[in-house]
């Protein structure tokens, strides 16, 4: 589907596996790829459960967008709920993997940012992909990369926090510089233990279809 | 095509547009995407001219791999020649864009690294992509990101330099740290003015087919 490029308010999600480089160097290639694919399948299901657009994988990294098209005014909330479900799905995977001799537990970091990138079909004549480009994308990636520095698992920017602060328990972490920007932006951690099951959260989660596919076509 | 994941020696190419974030914030969305797609099409043609595998686009970023499959013992040379052609194609584009009021000239940085990532079909059940994963990929991306710091356009790692030092003019830039590694690696700049047309380079370039498509299928 060709869409006219447009600047839109979206919420961007980046997710990465911590220390995956070291893990991957020590694993047999077919074992590592099998574990990675099992992981990415579960994370994708969490994204689709909350109607997110899977933008791309980058190795073990994931980029997803809410309000990429259509009308999703609650994009920040949906992205946060998807992130929380990603952690829950990872807990199940890690429990399963604990009983398998050739699996290593994963730890992940998730970052969210709400901004106004350009959404459009970007690429060469032979291969275009509907994706987000611009400043907001770099900022979202940068926020995810802060997880390691702050020892946090789930960090959101001030712009996202303003839209979800009534819905989830947040802890301010401080400020961070963003490449190419003079100003710093405030970042917040989603407090998972108290925020995991707010009133209605699980119910909504459960009723959303988890079949994938429609949104994933390039 | 499903391939068994395997660790292979490959040469990885990363390429980025310098300052694209600032440029993109000032351009009309449809103008920016049109320019980006024109650029990505030309860069892809350079990659295909030297039989590279286009791994993915990341916004304006490009990741390509040589010896991703099949048998390409001269993968480091092919990747270097593709990089040189990318600069030549960009020069043509910039000349054309100079006469168009809504186009801004691009400057790019390219980084190469030769290493042994795992090549395999990575992704979720619904969407897998043949790609490179592991330490070597992070190192290649890191080397490309050194262009800005060193004021260089085309940087290659020591591992790539060892394979092409008889073929191209190199200038040692120094050493750089790579995330998650204790040791530093030496990096070299490809000196473009003297290396652009070595004996036979242009002829080989010209005889290679520039039709794309076969290698670009996900």
PDB file of N, CA, C and O in Angstrom, chain B residues 72-141:
ATOM      1  N   UNK B  72      32.089 -15.990  -2.114  1.00  0.00           N
ATOM      2  CA  UNK B  72      32.653 -14.701  -2.535  1.00  0.00           C
ATOM      3  C   UNK B  72      33.965 -14.465  -1.788  1.00  0.00           C
ATOM      4  O   UNK B  72      34.019 -13.661  -0.863  1.00  0.00           O
ATOM      5  N   UNK B  73      35.029 -15.180  -2.176  1.00  0.00           N
ATOM      6  CA  UNK B  73      36.279 -15.025  -1.418  1.00  0.00           C
ATOM      7  C   UNK B  73      36.819 -13.593  -1.429  1.00  0.00           C
ATOM      8  O   UNK B  73      37.533 -13.203  -0.503  1.00  0.00           O
ATOM      9  N   UNK B  74      36.472 -12.800  -2.454  1.00  0.00           N
ATOM     10  CA  UNK B  74      36.944 -11.411  -2.530  1.00  0.00           C
ATOM     11  C   UNK B  74      35.931 -10.436  -1.922  1.00  0.00           C
ATOM     12  O   UNK B  74      35.784  -9.301  -2.380  1.00  0.00           O
ATOM     13  N   UNK B  75      35.247 -10.873  -0.859  1.00  0.00           N
ATOM     14  CA  UNK B  75      34.171 -10.058  -0.274  1.00  0.00           C
ATOM     15  C   UNK B  75      34.643  -8.696   0.217  1.00  0.00           C
ATOM     16  O   UNK B  75      33.929  -7.694   0.068  1.00  0.00           O
ATOM     17  N   UNK B  76      35.850  -8.628   0.755  1.00  0.00           N
ATOM     18  CA  UNK B  76      36.335  -7.337   1.268  1.00  0.00           C
ATOM     19  C   UNK B  76      36.576  -6.360   0.113  1.00  0.00           C
ATOM     20  O   UNK B  76      36.240  -5.174   0.196  1.00  0.00           O
ATOM     21  N   UNK B  77      37.152  -6.860  -0.976  1.00  0.00           N
ATOM     22  CA  UNK B  77      37.392  -6.016  -2.146  1.00  0.00           C
ATOM     23  C   UNK B  77      36.069  -5.555  -2.765  1.00  0.00           C
ATOM     24  O   UNK B  77      35.901  -4.375  -3.103  1.00  0.00           O
ATOM     25  N   UNK B  78      35.139  -6.473  -2.914  1.00  0.00           N
ATOM     26  CA  UNK B  78      33.849  -6.120  -3.519  1.00  0.00           C
ATOM     27  C   UNK B  78      33.131  -5.057  -2.690  1.00  0.00           C
ATOM     28  O   UNK B  78      32.563  -4.105  -3.234  1.00  0.00           O
ATOM     29  N   UNK B  79      33.160  -5.208  -1.384  1.00  0.00           N
ATOM     30  CA  UNK B  79      32.499  -4.232  -0.509  1.00  0.00           C
ATOM     31  C   UNK B  79      33.167  -2.864  -0.634  1.00  0.00           C
ATOM     32  O   UNK B  79      32.491  -1.823  -0.656  1.00  0.00           O
ATOM     33  N   UNK B  80      34.497  -2.855  -0.740  1.00  0.00           N
ATOM     34  CA  UNK B  80      35.212  -1.584  -0.879  1.00  0.00           C
ATOM     35  C   UNK B  80      34.845  -0.917  -2.203  1.00  0.00           C
ATOM     36  O   UNK B  80      34.589   0.295  -2.256  1.00  0.00           O
ATOM     37  N   UNK B  81      34.825  -1.714  -3.272  1.00  0.00           N
ATOM     38  CA  UNK B  81      34.484  -1.138  -4.586  1.00  0.00           C
ATOM     39  C   UNK B  81      33.038  -0.630  -4.595  1.00  0.00           C
ATOM     40  O   UNK B  81      32.731   0.395  -5.200  1.00  0.00           O
ATOM     41  N   UNK B  82      32.155  -1.345  -3.957  1.00  0.00           N
ATOM     42  CA  UNK B  82      30.762  -0.878  -3.867  1.00  0.00           C
ATOM     43  C   UNK B  82      30.703   0.457  -3.128  1.00  0.00           C
ATOM     44  O   UNK B  82      30.008   1.390  -3.551  1.00  0.00           O
ATOM     45  N   UNK B  83      31.442   0.544  -2.032  1.00  0.00           N
ATOM     46  CA  UNK B  83      31.475   1.797  -1.272  1.00  0.00           C
ATOM     47  C   UNK B  83      31.967   2.955  -2.130  1.00  0.00           C
ATOM     48  O   UNK B  83      31.394   4.051  -2.107  1.00  0.00           O
ATOM     49  N   UNK B  84      33.019   2.701  -2.907  1.00  0.00           N
ATOM     50  CA  UNK B  84      33.544   3.762  -3.777  1.00  0.00           C
ATOM     51  C   UNK B  84      32.502   4.172  -4.814  1.00  0.00           C
ATOM     52  O   UNK B  84      32.352   5.362  -5.120  1.00  0.00           O
ATOM     53  N   UNK B  85      31.787   3.185  -5.331  1.00  0.00           N
ATOM     54  CA  UNK B  85      30.757   3.536  -6.320  1.00  0.00           C
ATOM     55  C   UNK B  85      29.609   4.304  -5.661  1.00  0.00           C
ATOM     56  O   UNK B  85      28.991   5.172  -6.297  1.00  0.00           O
ATOM     57  N   UNK B  86      29.322   4.021  -4.410  1.00  0.00           N
ATOM     58  CA  UNK B  86      28.278   4.776  -3.705  1.00  0.00           C
ATOM     59  C   UNK B  86      28.639   6.261  -3.651  1.00  0.00           C
ATOM     60  O   UNK B  86      27.786   7.124  -3.879  1.00  0.00           O
ATOM     61  N   UNK B  87      29.897   6.554  -3.388  1.00  0.00           N
ATOM     62  CA  UNK B  87      30.325   7.959  -3.374  1.00  0.00           C
ATOM     63  C   UNK B  87      30.206   8.588  -4.767  1.00  0.00           C
ATOM     64  O   UNK B  87      29.797   9.738  -4.903  1.00  0.00           O
ATOM     65  N   UNK B  88      30.573   7.824  -5.815  1.00  0.00           N
ATOM     66  CA  UNK B  88      30.455   8.370  -7.168  1.00  0.00           C
ATOM     67  C   UNK B  88      28.993   8.632  -7.536  1.00  0.00           C
ATOM     68  O   UNK B  88      28.647   9.659  -8.115  1.00  0.00           O
ATOM     69  N   UNK B  89      28.139   7.690  -7.186  1.00  0.00           N
ATOM     70  CA  UNK B  89      26.713   7.887  -7.484  1.00  0.00           C
ATOM     71  C   UNK B  89      26.147   9.066  -6.696  1.00  0.00           C
ATOM     72  O   UNK B  89      25.296   9.801  -7.199  1.00  0.00           O
ATOM     73  N   UNK B  90      26.621   9.242  -5.479  1.00  0.00           N
ATOM     74  CA  UNK B  90      26.153  10.380  -4.689  1.00  0.00           C
ATOM     75  C   UNK B  90      26.600  11.694  -5.320  1.00  0.00           C
ATOM     76  O   UNK B  90      25.850  12.685  -5.308  1.00  0.00           O
ATOM     77  N   UNK B  91      27.815  11.710  -5.879  1.00  0.00           N
ATOM     78  CA  UNK B  91      28.275  12.939  -6.550  1.00  0.00           C
ATOM     79  C   UNK B  91      27.339  13.320  -7.698  1.00  0.00           C
ATOM     80  O   UNK B  91      27.009  14.485  -7.877  1.00  0.00           O
ATOM     81  N   UNK B  92      26.938  12.321  -8.475  1.00  0.00           N
ATOM     82  CA  UNK B  92      25.977  12.590  -9.564  1.00  0.00           C
ATOM     83  C   UNK B  92      24.667  13.139  -8.996  1.00  0.00           C
ATOM     84  O   UNK B  92      24.103  14.106  -9.516  1.00  0.00           O
ATOM     85  N   UNK B  93      24.178  12.501  -7.944  1.00  0.00           N
ATOM     86  CA  UNK B  93      22.927  12.952  -7.336  1.00  0.00           C
ATOM     87  C   UNK B  93      23.052  14.390  -6.836  1.00  0.00           C
ATOM     88  O   UNK B  93      22.172  15.227  -7.085  1.00  0.00           O
ATOM     89  N   UNK B  94      24.145  14.682  -6.151  1.00  0.00           N
ATOM     90  CA  UNK B  94      24.320  16.030  -5.592  1.00  0.00           C
ATOM     91  C   UNK B  94      24.378  17.084  -6.693  1.00  0.00           C
ATOM     92  O   UNK B  94      23.861  18.191  -6.527  1.00  0.00           O
ATOM     93  N   UNK B  95      25.011  16.732  -7.849  1.00  0.00           N
ATOM     94  CA  UNK B  95      25.046  17.671  -8.983  1.00  0.00           C
ATOM     95  C   UNK B  95      23.643  17.922  -9.507  1.00  0.00           C
ATOM     96  O   UNK B  95      23.257  19.047  -9.806  1.00  0.00           O
ATOM     97  N   UNK B  96      22.874  16.860  -9.624  1.00  0.00           N
ATOM     98  CA  UNK B  96      21.493  16.983 -10.101  1.00  0.00           C
ATOM     99  C   UNK B  96      20.654  17.800  -9.103  1.00  0.00           C
ATOM    100  O   UNK B  96      19.898  18.695  -9.484  1.00  0.00           O
ATOM    101  N   UNK B  97      20.818  17.504  -7.832  1.00  0.00           N
ATOM    102  CA  UNK B  97      20.021  18.171  -6.798  1.00  0.00           C
ATOM    103  C   UNK B  97      20.374  19.654  -6.679  1.00  0.00           C
ATOM    104  O   UNK B  97      19.545  20.452  -6.215  1.00  0.00           O
ATOM    105  N   UNK B  98      21.588  20.019  -7.072  1.00  0.00           N
ATOM    106  CA  UNK B  98      22.004  21.425  -6.972  1.00  0.00           C
ATOM    107  C   UNK B  98      21.106  22.319  -7.823  1.00  0.00           C
ATOM    108  O   UNK B  98      20.966  23.522  -7.554  1.00  0.00           O
ATOM    109  N   UNK B  99      20.483  21.743  -8.844  1.00  0.00           N
ATOM    110  CA  UNK B  99      19.598  22.510  -9.721  1.00  0.00           C
ATOM    111  C   UNK B  99      18.129  22.407  -9.327  1.00  0.00           C
ATOM    112  O   UNK B  99      17.256  22.899 -10.041  1.00  0.00           O
ATOM    113  N   UNK B 100      17.870  21.779  -8.217  1.00  0.00           N
ATOM    114  CA  UNK B 100      16.476  21.611  -7.788  1.00  0.00           C
ATOM    115  C   UNK B 100      16.280  22.379  -6.484  1.00  0.00           C
ATOM    116  O   UNK B 100      16.998  22.149  -5.510  1.00  0.00           O
ATOM    117  N   UNK B 101      15.287  23.278  -6.455  1.00  0.00           N
ATOM    118  CA  UNK B 101      15.144  24.173  -5.308  1.00  0.00           C
ATOM    119  C   UNK B 101      14.828  23.463  -3.988  1.00  0.00           C
ATOM    120  O   UNK B 101      15.207  23.938  -2.923  1.00  0.00           O
ATOM    121  N   UNK B 102      14.139  22.323  -4.064  1.00  0.00           N
ATOM    122  CA  UNK B 102      13.714  21.685  -2.811  1.00  0.00           C
ATOM    123  C   UNK B 102      14.612  20.501  -2.401  1.00  0.00           C
ATOM    124  O   UNK B 102      14.211  19.689  -1.575  1.00  0.00           O
ATOM    125  N   UNK B 103      15.813  20.420  -2.976  1.00  0.00           N
ATOM    126  CA  UNK B 103      16.729  19.351  -2.596  1.00  0.00           C
ATOM    127  C   UNK B 103      17.935  19.915  -1.855  1.00  0.00           C
ATOM    128  O   UNK B 103      18.423  21.000  -2.184  1.00  0.00           O
ATOM    129  N   UNK B 104      18.410  19.174  -0.888  1.00  0.00           N
ATOM    130  CA  UNK B 104      19.595  19.541  -0.113  1.00  0.00           C
ATOM    131  C   UNK B 104      20.688  18.531  -0.444  1.00  0.00           C
ATOM    132  O   UNK B 104      20.391  17.335  -0.520  1.00  0.00           O
ATOM    133  N   UNK B 105      21.929  18.966  -0.633  1.00  0.00           N
ATOM    134  CA  UNK B 105      22.981  17.975  -0.896  1.00  0.00           C
ATOM    135  C   UNK B 105      23.167  17.038   0.297  1.00  0.00           C
ATOM    136  O   UNK B 105      22.973  17.436   1.447  1.00  0.00           O
ATOM    137  N   UNK B 106      23.525  15.790   0.013  1.00  0.00           N
ATOM    138  CA  UNK B 106      23.782  14.797   1.061  1.00  0.00           C
ATOM    139  C   UNK B 106      25.282  14.621   1.223  1.00  0.00           C
ATOM    140  O   UNK B 106      26.036  14.675   0.246  1.00  0.00           O
ATOM    141  N   UNK B 107      25.687  14.368   2.442  1.00  0.00           N
ATOM    142  CA  UNK B 107      27.013  13.836   2.732  1.00  0.00           C
ATOM    143  C   UNK B 107      26.823  12.528   3.476  1.00  0.00           C
ATOM    144  O   UNK B 107      25.929  12.430   4.327  1.00  0.00           O
ATOM    145  N   UNK B 108      27.634  11.544   3.115  1.00  0.00           N
ATOM    146  CA  UNK B 108      27.455  10.233   3.746  1.00  0.00           C
ATOM    147  C   UNK B 108      28.749   9.747   4.399  1.00  0.00           C
ATOM    148  O   UNK B 108      29.838  10.256   4.110  1.00  0.00           O
ATOM    149  N   UNK B 109      28.604   8.796   5.269  1.00  0.00           N
ATOM    150  CA  UNK B 109      29.739   8.080   5.845  1.00  0.00           C
ATOM    151  C   UNK B 109      29.529   6.591   5.631  1.00  0.00           C
ATOM    152  O   UNK B 109      28.402   6.097   5.721  1.00  0.00           O
ATOM    153  N   UNK B 110      30.622   5.894   5.310  1.00  0.00           N
ATOM    154  CA  UNK B 110      30.560   4.441   5.103  1.00  0.00           C
ATOM    155  C   UNK B 110      31.587   3.776   6.005  1.00  0.00           C
ATOM    156  O   UNK B 110      32.714   4.269   6.154  1.00  0.00           O
ATOM    157  N   UNK B 111      31.206   2.668   6.605  1.00  0.00           N
ATOM    158  CA  UNK B 111      32.114   1.864   7.419  1.00  0.00           C
ATOM    159  C   UNK B 111      32.066   0.408   6.994  1.00  0.00           C
ATOM    160  O   UNK B 111      30.992  -0.112   6.687  1.00  0.00           O
ATOM    161  N   UNK B 112      33.239  -0.237   6.943  1.00  0.00           N
ATOM    162  CA  UNK B 112      33.327  -1.669   6.611  1.00  0.00           C
ATOM    163  C   UNK B 112      34.029  -2.416   7.736  1.00  0.00           C
ATOM    164  O   UNK B 112      34.966  -1.901   8.342  1.00  0.00           O
ATOM    165  N   UNK B 113      33.594  -3.641   7.943  1.00  0.00           N
ATOM    166  CA  UNK B 113      34.304  -4.519   8.872  1.00  0.00           C
ATOM    167  C   UNK B 113      34.166  -5.955   8.380  1.00  0.00           C
ATOM    168  O   UNK B 113      33.107  -6.344   7.886  1.00  0.00           O
ATOM    169  N   UNK B 114      35.235  -6.710   8.499  1.00  0.00           N
ATOM    170  CA  UNK B 114      35.226  -8.122   8.124  1.00  0.00           C
ATOM    171  C   UNK B 114      35.268  -8.955   9.398  1.00  0.00           C
ATOM    172  O   UNK B 114      36.122  -8.731  10.260  1.00  0.00           O
ATOM    173  N   UNK B 115      34.332  -9.861   9.532  1.00  0.00           N
ATOM    174  CA  UNK B 115      34.269 -10.683  10.730  1.00  0.00           C
ATOM    175  C   UNK B 115      33.432 -11.919  10.477  1.00  0.00           C
ATOM    176  O   UNK B 115      33.104 -12.233   9.333  1.00  0.00           O
ATOM    177  N   UNK B 116      33.081 -12.600  11.554  1.00  0.00           N
ATOM    178  CA  UNK B 116      32.356 -13.869  11.415  1.00  0.00           C
ATOM    179  C   UNK B 116      31.048 -13.858  12.188  1.00  0.00           C
ATOM    180  O   UNK B 116      30.918 -14.498  13.226  1.00  0.00           O
ATOM    181  N   UNK B 117      30.050 -13.130  11.688  1.00  0.00           N
ATOM    182  CA  UNK B 117      28.740 -13.181  12.342  1.00  0.00           C
ATOM    183  C   UNK B 117      28.033 -14.486  11.990  1.00  0.00           C
ATOM    184  O   UNK B 117      28.514 -15.256  11.148  1.00  0.00           O
ATOM    185  N   UNK B 118      26.911 -14.715  12.626  1.00  0.00           N
ATOM    186  CA  UNK B 118      26.019 -15.792  12.209  1.00  0.00           C
ATOM    187  C   UNK B 118      25.096 -15.241  11.137  1.00  0.00           C
ATOM    188  O   UNK B 118      24.504 -14.179  11.306  1.00  0.00           O
ATOM    189  N   UNK B 119      25.003 -15.940  10.015  1.00  0.00           N
ATOM    190  CA  UNK B 119      24.039 -15.593   8.972  1.00  0.00           C
ATOM    191  C   UNK B 119      22.873 -16.571   9.092  1.00  0.00           C
ATOM    192  O   UNK B 119      23.088 -17.793   9.114  1.00  0.00           O
ATOM    193  N   UNK B 120      21.669 -16.040   9.152  1.00  0.00           N
ATOM    194  CA  UNK B 120      20.519 -16.934   9.278  1.00  0.00           C
ATOM    195  C   UNK B 120      19.209 -16.197   9.101  1.00  0.00           C
ATOM    196  O   UNK B 120      19.192 -14.965   8.993  1.00  0.00           O
ATOM    197  N   UNK B 121      18.118 -16.935   9.062  1.00  0.00           N
ATOM    198  CA  UNK B 121      16.790 -16.345   8.936  1.00  0.00           C
ATOM    199  C   UNK B 121      16.276 -16.006  10.328  1.00  0.00           C
ATOM    200  O   UNK B 121      15.917 -16.904  11.089  1.00  0.00           O
ATOM    201  N   UNK B 122      16.276 -14.723  10.638  1.00  0.00           N
ATOM    202  CA  UNK B 122      15.955 -14.253  11.987  1.00  0.00           C
ATOM    203  C   UNK B 122      14.639 -13.492  11.962  1.00  0.00           C
ATOM    204  O   UNK B 122      14.400 -12.692  11.054  1.00  0.00           O
ATOM    205  N   UNK B 123      13.805 -13.716  12.957  1.00  0.00           N
ATOM    206  CA  UNK B 123      12.557 -12.960  13.049  1.00  0.00           C
ATOM    207  C   UNK B 123      11.486 -13.749  13.764  1.00  0.00           C
ATOM    208  O   UNK B 123      11.764 -14.744  14.434  1.00  0.00           O
ATOM    209  N   UNK B 124      10.250 -13.269  13.614  1.00  0.00           N
ATOM    210  CA  UNK B 124       9.120 -13.949  14.234  1.00  0.00           C
ATOM    211  C   UNK B 124       8.588 -14.983  13.254  1.00  0.00           C
ATOM    212  O   UNK B 124       9.043 -15.074  12.119  1.00  0.00           O
ATOM    213  N   UNK B 125       7.576 -15.757  13.715  1.00  0.00           N
ATOM    214  CA  UNK B 125       7.005 -16.763  12.816  1.00  0.00           C
ATOM    215  C   UNK B 125       6.446 -16.129  11.553  1.00  0.00           C
ATOM    216  O   UNK B 125       6.487 -16.726  10.483  1.00  0.00           O
ATOM    217  N   UNK B 126       5.934 -14.911  11.678  1.00  0.00           N
ATOM    218  CA  UNK B 126       5.275 -14.259  10.537  1.00  0.00           C
ATOM    219  C   UNK B 126       6.251 -13.506   9.634  1.00  0.00           C
ATOM    220  O   UNK B 126       5.954 -13.206   8.494  1.00  0.00           O
ATOM    221  N   UNK B 127       7.382 -13.115  10.167  1.00  0.00           N
ATOM    222  CA  UNK B 127       8.282 -12.283   9.370  1.00  0.00           C
ATOM    223  C   UNK B 127       9.735 -12.593   9.709  1.00  0.00           C
ATOM    224  O   UNK B 127      10.249 -12.151  10.718  1.00  0.00           O
ATOM    225  N   UNK B 128      10.392 -13.381   8.865  1.00  0.00           N
ATOM    226  CA  UNK B 128      11.819 -13.598   9.068  1.00  0.00           C
ATOM    227  C   UNK B 128      12.583 -12.939   7.940  1.00  0.00           C
ATOM    228  O   UNK B 128      12.065 -12.727   6.846  1.00  0.00           O
ATOM    229  N   UNK B 129      13.828 -12.589   8.245  1.00  0.00           N
ATOM    230  CA  UNK B 129      14.693 -11.987   7.250  1.00  0.00           C
ATOM    231  C   UNK B 129      16.057 -12.635   7.353  1.00  0.00           C
ATOM    232  O   UNK B 129      16.567 -12.872   8.449  1.00  0.00           O
ATOM    233  N   UNK B 130      16.658 -12.917   6.223  1.00  0.00           N
ATOM    234  CA  UNK B 130      18.028 -13.428   6.203  1.00  0.00           C
ATOM    235  C   UNK B 130      18.952 -12.277   6.570  1.00  0.00           C
ATOM    236  O   UNK B 130      18.978 -11.250   5.883  1.00  0.00           O
ATOM    237  N   UNK B 131      19.679 -12.421   7.660  1.00  0.00           N
ATOM    238  CA  UNK B 131      20.459 -11.294   8.172  1.00  0.00           C
ATOM    239  C   UNK B 131      21.694 -11.792   8.911  1.00  0.00           C
ATOM    240  O   UNK B 131      21.865 -12.989   9.141  1.00  0.00           O
ATOM    241  N   UNK B 132      22.547 -10.835   9.255  1.00  0.00           N
ATOM    242  CA  UNK B 132      23.752 -11.116  10.031  1.00  0.00           C
ATOM    243  C   UNK B 132      23.513 -10.699  11.470  1.00  0.00           C
ATOM    244  O   UNK B 132      22.988  -9.621  11.723  1.00  0.00           O
ATOM    245  N   UNK B 133      23.907 -11.556  12.434  1.00  0.00           N
ATOM    246  CA  UNK B 133      23.798 -11.186  13.850  1.00  0.00           C
ATOM    247  C   UNK B 133      25.095 -11.505  14.569  1.00  0.00           C
ATOM    248  O   UNK B 133      25.806 -12.433  14.210  1.00  0.00           O
ATOM    249  N   UNK B 134      25.386 -10.702  15.579  1.00  0.00           N
ATOM    250  CA  UNK B 134      26.560 -10.963  16.410  1.00  0.00           C
ATOM    251  C   UNK B 134      27.496  -9.777  16.497  1.00  0.00           C
ATOM    252  O   UNK B 134      27.233  -8.691  15.967  1.00  0.00           O
ATOM    253  N   UNK B 135      28.572 -10.034  17.180  1.00  0.00           N
ATOM    254  CA  UNK B 135      29.597  -9.053  17.494  1.00  0.00           C
ATOM    255  C   UNK B 135      30.064  -8.259  16.268  1.00  0.00           C
ATOM    256  O   UNK B 135      30.199  -7.029  16.319  1.00  0.00           O
ATOM    257  N   UNK B 136      30.301  -8.955  15.161  1.00  0.00           N
ATOM    258  CA  UNK B 136      30.858  -8.293  13.977  1.00  0.00           C
ATOM    259  C   UNK B 136      29.918  -7.205  13.452  1.00  0.00           C
ATOM    260  O   UNK B 136      30.368  -6.190  12.906  1.00  0.00           O
ATOM    261  N   UNK B 137      28.627  -7.413  13.622  1.00  0.00           N
ATOM    262  CA  UNK B 137      27.650  -6.430  13.137  1.00  0.00           C
ATOM    263  C   UNK B 137      27.747  -5.147  13.964  1.00  0.00           C
ATOM    264  O   UNK B 137      27.774  -4.039  13.419  1.00  0.00           O
ATOM    265  N   UNK B 138      27.818  -5.295  15.271  1.00  0.00           N
ATOM    266  CA  UNK B 138      27.954  -4.120  16.133  1.00  0.00           C
ATOM    267  C   UNK B 138      29.251  -3.377  15.836  1.00  0.00           C
ATOM    268  O   UNK B 138      29.283  -2.145  15.829  1.00  0.00           O
ATOM    269  N   UNK B 139      30.319  -4.127  15.608  1.00  0.00           N
ATOM    270  CA  UNK B 139      31.605  -3.506  15.310  1.00  0.00           C
ATOM    271  C   UNK B 139      31.540  -2.717  14.008  1.00  0.00           C
ATOM    272  O   UNK B 139      32.040  -1.591  13.923  1.00  0.00           O
ATOM    273  N   UNK B 140      30.912  -3.272  12.990  1.00  0.00           N
ATOM    274  CA  UNK B 140      30.799  -2.578  11.707  1.00  0.00           C
ATOM    275  C   UNK B 140      30.008  -1.279  11.863  1.00  0.00           C
ATOM    276  O   UNK B 140      30.386  -0.238  11.323  1.00  0.00           O
ATOM    277  N   UNK B 141      28.922  -1.336  12.615  1.00  0.00           N
ATOM    278  CA  UNK B 141      28.116  -0.129  12.841  1.00  0.00           C
ATOM    279  C   UNK B 141      28.929   0.915  13.596  1.00  0.00           C
ATOM    280  O   UNK B 141      28.875   2.115  13.304  1.00  0.00           O
TER     281      UNK B 141
END
